[in-house]
Amino acid sequence: MRVGDKLWSRLATVVAILTTVSAGFCGPELTTPGSTDVSGTWFAAGPAAGMTNITMVLTQTSDGHVTGTFQAMGTPGQQVCPTTGPCIISSTINGANTVLQVNLELRDSGTFTGQVITPTELRGTMTRTENSLVVFDRTSPP
């Protein structure tokens, strides 16, 4: 075997090894379920997206899908409340908890996009007509 052939052979081997090793450093798919199950009852005082005293009751499946219900005090103009004052609003929640983030749609009231900070804290943004930072604390486990 010629010296040039040996060099190319070794170079090809090094490239193959580096490719294999670097593939192992890639993270999980972004749709992989998050490691912390968000099932349970969560509360945020607000205000966020025109709501205060927000209580969410969530259930997460093994694939990261999240469903549940919420109840909150809504603000006229930002939520569907009469102009005479605040009102209690409630509906369903649908979303996902992935390694990237938690995405929840609070039906007819806005969305939450954030992350699990600790097993008892969700932090992120509630959006209806504008963005509001919000922190949810877990008040009871599943």
JSON list of C-alpha atoms in Angstrom, two decimals, residues 40-142:
[
{"chain": "A", "resi": 40, "resn": "GLY", "atom": "CA", "xyz": [-51.44, 18.23, 39.41]},
{"chain": "A", "resi": 41, "resn": "THR", "atom": "CA", "xyz": [-52.91, 21.55, 40.48]},
{"chain": "A", "resi": 42, "resn": "TRP", "atom": "CA", "xyz": [-51.04, 24.78, 39.68]},
{"chain": "A", "resi": 43, "resn": "PHE", "atom": "CA", "xyz": [-51.77, 28.35, 40.84]},
{"chain": "A", "resi": 44, "resn": "ALA", "atom": "CA", "xyz": [-50.65, 31.82, 39.74]},
{"chain": "A", "resi": 45, "resn": "ALA", "atom": "CA", "xyz": [-51.89, 35.03, 41.35]},
{"chain": "A", "resi": 46, "resn": "GLY", "atom": "CA", "xyz": [-51.34, 37.00, 38.13]},
{"chain": "A", "resi": 47, "resn": "PRO", "atom": "CA", "xyz": [-52.14, 39.32, 36.57]},
{"chain": "A", "resi": 48, "resn": "ALA", "atom": "CA", "xyz": [-51.40, 37.55, 33.30]},
{"chain": "A", "resi": 49, "resn": "ALA", "atom": "CA", "xyz": [-53.28, 37.81, 29.98]},
{"chain": "A", "resi": 50, "resn": "GLY", "atom": "CA", "xyz": [-56.10, 39.68, 31.71]},
{"chain": "A", "resi": 51, "resn": "MET", "atom": "CA", "xyz": [-56.53, 37.00, 34.38]},
{"chain": "A", "resi": 52, "resn": "THR", "atom": "CA", "xyz": [-55.81, 36.77, 38.10]},
{"chain": "A", "resi": 53, "resn": "ASN", "atom": "CA", "xyz": [-56.08, 33.89, 40.58]},
{"chain": "A", "resi": 54, "resn": "ILE", "atom": "CA", "xyz": [-55.47, 31.30, 37.87]},
{"chain": "A", "resi": 55, "resn": "THR", "atom": "CA", "xyz": [-55.86, 27.66, 38.92]},
{"chain": "A", "resi": 56, "resn": "MET", "atom": "CA", "xyz": [-54.99, 24.90, 36.44]},
{"chain": "A", "resi": 57, "resn": "VAL", "atom": "CA", "xyz": [-55.65, 21.20, 37.03]},
{"chain": "A", "resi": 58, "resn": "LEU", "atom": "CA", "xyz": [-53.44, 19.27, 34.61]},
{"chain": "A", "resi": 59, "resn": "THR", "atom": "CA", "xyz": [-53.01, 15.64, 33.58]},
{"chain": "A", "resi": 60, "resn": "GLN", "atom": "CA", "xyz": [-50.03, 14.53, 31.49]},
{"chain": "A", "resi": 61, "resn": "THR", "atom": "CA", "xyz": [-49.80, 11.30, 29.51]},
{"chain": "A", "resi": 62, "resn": "SER", "atom": "CA", "xyz": [-46.56, 9.37, 28.99]},
{"chain": "A", "resi": 63, "resn": "ASP", "atom": "CA", "xyz": [-46.11, 10.93, 25.52]},
{"chain": "A", "resi": 64, "resn": "GLY", "atom": "CA", "xyz": [-46.12, 14.46, 26.99]},
{"chain": "A", "resi": 65, "resn": "HIS", "atom": "CA", "xyz": [-49.67, 15.41, 25.99]},
{"chain": "A", "resi": 66, "resn": "VAL", "atom": "CA", "xyz": [-51.33, 17.63, 28.60]},
{"chain": "A", "resi": 67, "resn": "THR", "atom": "CA", "xyz": [-55.05, 18.14, 29.18]},
{"chain": "A", "resi": 68, "resn": "GLY", "atom": "CA", "xyz": [-56.97, 19.76, 31.99]},
{"chain": "A", "resi": 69, "resn": "THR", "atom": "CA", "xyz": [-59.20, 22.58, 33.16]},
{"chain": "A", "resi": 70, "resn": "PHE", "atom": "CA", "xyz": [-58.64, 26.08, 34.51]},
{"chain": "A", "resi": 71, "resn": "GLN", "atom": "CA", "xyz": [-60.53, 28.71, 36.44]},
{"chain": "A", "resi": 72, "resn": "ALA", "atom": "CA", "xyz": [-59.56, 32.36, 36.83]},
{"chain": "A", "resi": 73, "resn": "MET", "atom": "CA", "xyz": [-60.86, 35.84, 37.44]},
{"chain": "A", "resi": 74, "resn": "GLY", "atom": "CA", "xyz": [-61.11, 37.61, 34.09]},
{"chain": "A", "resi": 75, "resn": "THR", "atom": "CA", "xyz": [-60.71, 41.30, 33.32]},
{"chain": "A", "resi": 76, "resn": "PRO", "atom": "CA", "xyz": [-63.18, 43.18, 31.07]},
{"chain": "A", "resi": 77, "resn": "GLY", "atom": "CA", "xyz": [-61.63, 44.13, 27.74]},
{"chain": "A", "resi": 78, "resn": "GLN", "atom": "CA", "xyz": [-58.93, 41.47, 27.90]},
{"chain": "A", "resi": 79, "resn": "GLN", "atom": "CA", "xyz": [-61.11, 38.44, 28.64]},
{"chain": "A", "resi": 80, "resn": "VAL", "atom": "CA", "xyz": [-64.72, 37.69, 27.81]},
{"chain": "A", "resi": 81, "resn": "CYS", "atom": "CA", "xyz": [-66.27, 39.53, 30.77]},
{"chain": "A", "resi": 82, "resn": "PRO", "atom": "CA", "xyz": [-69.04, 42.13, 30.91]},
{"chain": "A", "resi": 83, "resn": "THR", "atom": "CA", "xyz": [-67.92, 45.76, 30.94]},
{"chain": "A", "resi": 84, "resn": "THR", "atom": "CA", "xyz": [-69.41, 46.13, 34.42]},
{"chain": "A", "resi": 85, "resn": "GLY", "atom": "CA", "xyz": [-66.56, 44.28, 36.07]},
{"chain": "A", "resi": 86, "resn": "PRO", "atom": "CA", "xyz": [-64.45, 41.15, 36.43]},
{"chain": "A", "resi": 87, "resn": "CYS", "atom": "CA", "xyz": [-65.95, 37.70, 36.02]},
{"chain": "A", "resi": 88, "resn": "ILE", "atom": "CA", "xyz": [-65.03, 34.09, 36.73]},
{"chain": "A", "resi": 89, "resn": "ILE", "atom": "CA", "xyz": [-63.93, 32.26, 33.59]},
{"chain": "A", "resi": 90, "resn": "SER", "atom": "CA", "xyz": [-63.19, 28.58, 33.15]},
{"chain": "A", "resi": 91, "resn": "SER", "atom": "CA", "xyz": [-62.60, 26.17, 30.32]},
{"chain": "A", "resi": 92, "resn": "THR", "atom": "CA", "xyz": [-60.35, 23.35, 29.13]},
{"chain": "A", "resi": 93, "resn": "ILE", "atom": "CA", "xyz": [-56.61, 23.13, 28.60]},
{"chain": "A", "resi": 94, "resn": "ASN", "atom": "CA", "xyz": [-54.81, 21.28, 25.82]},
{"chain": "A", "resi": 95, "resn": "GLY", "atom": "CA", "xyz": [-51.08, 21.19, 25.19]},
{"chain": "A", "resi": 96, "resn": "ALA", "atom": "CA", "xyz": [-47.74, 19.44, 25.56]},
{"chain": "A", "resi": 97, "resn": "ASN", "atom": "CA", "xyz": [-44.78, 19.18, 27.91]},
{"chain": "A", "resi": 98, "resn": "THR", "atom": "CA", "xyz": [-41.62, 18.56, 25.89]},
{"chain": "A", "resi": 99, "resn": "VAL", "atom": "CA", "xyz": [-37.89, 18.78, 26.57]},
{"chain": "A", "resi": 100, "resn": "LEU", "atom": "CA", "xyz": [-38.00, 22.20, 24.87]},
{"chain": "A", "resi": 101, "resn": "GLN", "atom": "CA", "xyz": [-40.92, 23.79, 26.74]},
{"chain": "A", "resi": 102, "resn": "VAL", "atom": "CA", "xyz": [-44.45, 23.54, 28.08]},
{"chain": "A", "resi": 103, "resn": "ASN", "atom": "CA", "xyz": [-47.12, 24.81, 25.68]},
{"chain": "A", "resi": 104, "resn": "LEU", "atom": "CA", "xyz": [-50.69, 25.09, 26.95]},
{"chain": "A", "resi": 105, "resn": "GLU", "atom": "CA", "xyz": [-53.78, 26.53, 25.31]},
{"chain": "A", "resi": 106, "resn": "LEU", "atom": "CA", "xyz": [-56.32, 27.79, 27.82]},
{"chain": "A", "resi": 107, "resn": "ARG", "atom": "CA", "xyz": [-59.37, 27.60, 25.58]},
{"chain": "A", "resi": 108, "resn": "ASP", "atom": "CA", "xyz": [-60.82, 31.02, 24.72]},
{"chain": "A", "resi": 109, "resn": "SER", "atom": "CA", "xyz": [-58.49, 32.72, 27.21]},
{"chain": "A", "resi": 110, "resn": "GLY", "atom": "CA", "xyz": [-54.89, 32.59, 25.99]},
{"chain": "A", "resi": 111, "resn": "THR", "atom": "CA", "xyz": [-51.77, 30.48, 25.86]},
{"chain": "A", "resi": 112, "resn": "PHE", "atom": "CA", "xyz": [-48.95, 29.63, 28.25]},
{"chain": "A", "resi": 113, "resn": "THR", "atom": "CA", "xyz": [-45.45, 29.02, 26.91]},
{"chain": "A", "resi": 114, "resn": "GLY", "atom": "CA", "xyz": [-42.76, 28.30, 29.46]},
{"chain": "A", "resi": 115, "resn": "GLN", "atom": "CA", "xyz": [-40.57, 25.80, 31.21]},
{"chain": "A", "resi": 116, "resn": "VAL", "atom": "CA", "xyz": [-40.56, 23.58, 34.26]},
{"chain": "A", "resi": 117, "resn": "ILE", "atom": "CA", "xyz": [-38.10, 25.33, 36.58]},
{"chain": "A", "resi": 118, "resn": "THR", "atom": "CA", "xyz": [-38.47, 22.86, 39.45]},
{"chain": "A", "resi": 119, "resn": "PRO", "atom": "CA", "xyz": [-41.03, 20.09, 40.06]},
{"chain": "A", "resi": 120, "resn": "THR", "atom": "CA", "xyz": [-43.15, 22.73, 41.82]},
{"chain": "A", "resi": 121, "resn": "GLU", "atom": "CA", "xyz": [-42.63, 25.77, 39.55]},
{"chain": "A", "resi": 122, "resn": "LEU", "atom": "CA", "xyz": [-43.63, 26.62, 35.98]},
{"chain": "A", "resi": 123, "resn": "ARG", "atom": "CA", "xyz": [-42.37, 29.93, 34.63]},
{"chain": "A", "resi": 124, "resn": "GLY", "atom": "CA", "xyz": [-43.19, 31.51, 31.30]},
{"chain": "A", "resi": 125, "resn": "THR", "atom": "CA", "xyz": [-45.41, 33.82, 29.32]},
{"chain": "A", "resi": 126, "resn": "MET", "atom": "CA", "xyz": [-49.20, 34.04, 29.16]},
{"chain": "A", "resi": 127, "resn": "THR", "atom": "CA", "xyz": [-50.48, 35.56, 25.94]},
{"chain": "A", "resi": 128, "resn": "ARG", "atom": "CA", "xyz": [-53.91, 36.85, 25.01]},
{"chain": "A", "resi": 129, "resn": "THR", "atom": "CA", "xyz": [-53.53, 40.22, 23.31]},
{"chain": "A", "resi": 130, "resn": "GLU", "atom": "CA", "xyz": [-50.11, 40.88, 24.84]},
{"chain": "A", "resi": 131, "resn": "ASN", "atom": "CA", "xyz": [-47.43, 38.91, 26.69]},
{"chain": "A", "resi": 132, "resn": "SER", "atom": "CA", "xyz": [-47.30, 38.72, 30.49]},
{"chain": "A", "resi": 133, "resn": "LEU", "atom": "CA", "xyz": [-44.67, 36.94, 32.57]},
{"chain": "A", "resi": 134, "resn": "VAL", "atom": "CA", "xyz": [-46.21, 34.46, 35.01]},
{"chain": "A", "resi": 135, "resn": "VAL", "atom": "CA", "xyz": [-45.06, 31.95, 37.59]},
{"chain": "A", "resi": 136, "resn": "PHE", "atom": "CA", "xyz": [-47.25, 28.95, 38.51]},
{"chain": "A", "resi": 137, "resn": "ASP", "atom": "CA", "xyz": [-46.66, 27.07, 41.75]},
{"chain": "A", "resi": 138, "resn": "ARG", "atom": "CA", "xyz": [-47.79, 23.45, 42.13]},
{"chain": "A", "resi": 139, "resn": "THR", "atom": "CA", "xyz": [-50.27, 23.35, 44.99]},
{"chain": "A", "resi": 140, "resn": "SER", "atom": "CA", "xyz": [-50.87, 19.60, 44.84]},
{"chain": "A", "resi": 141, "resn": "PRO", "atom": "CA", "xyz": [-49.15, 16.70, 43.07]},
{"chain": "A", "resi": 142, "resn": "PRO", "atom": "CA", "xyz": [-51.09, 14.33, 40.80]}
]
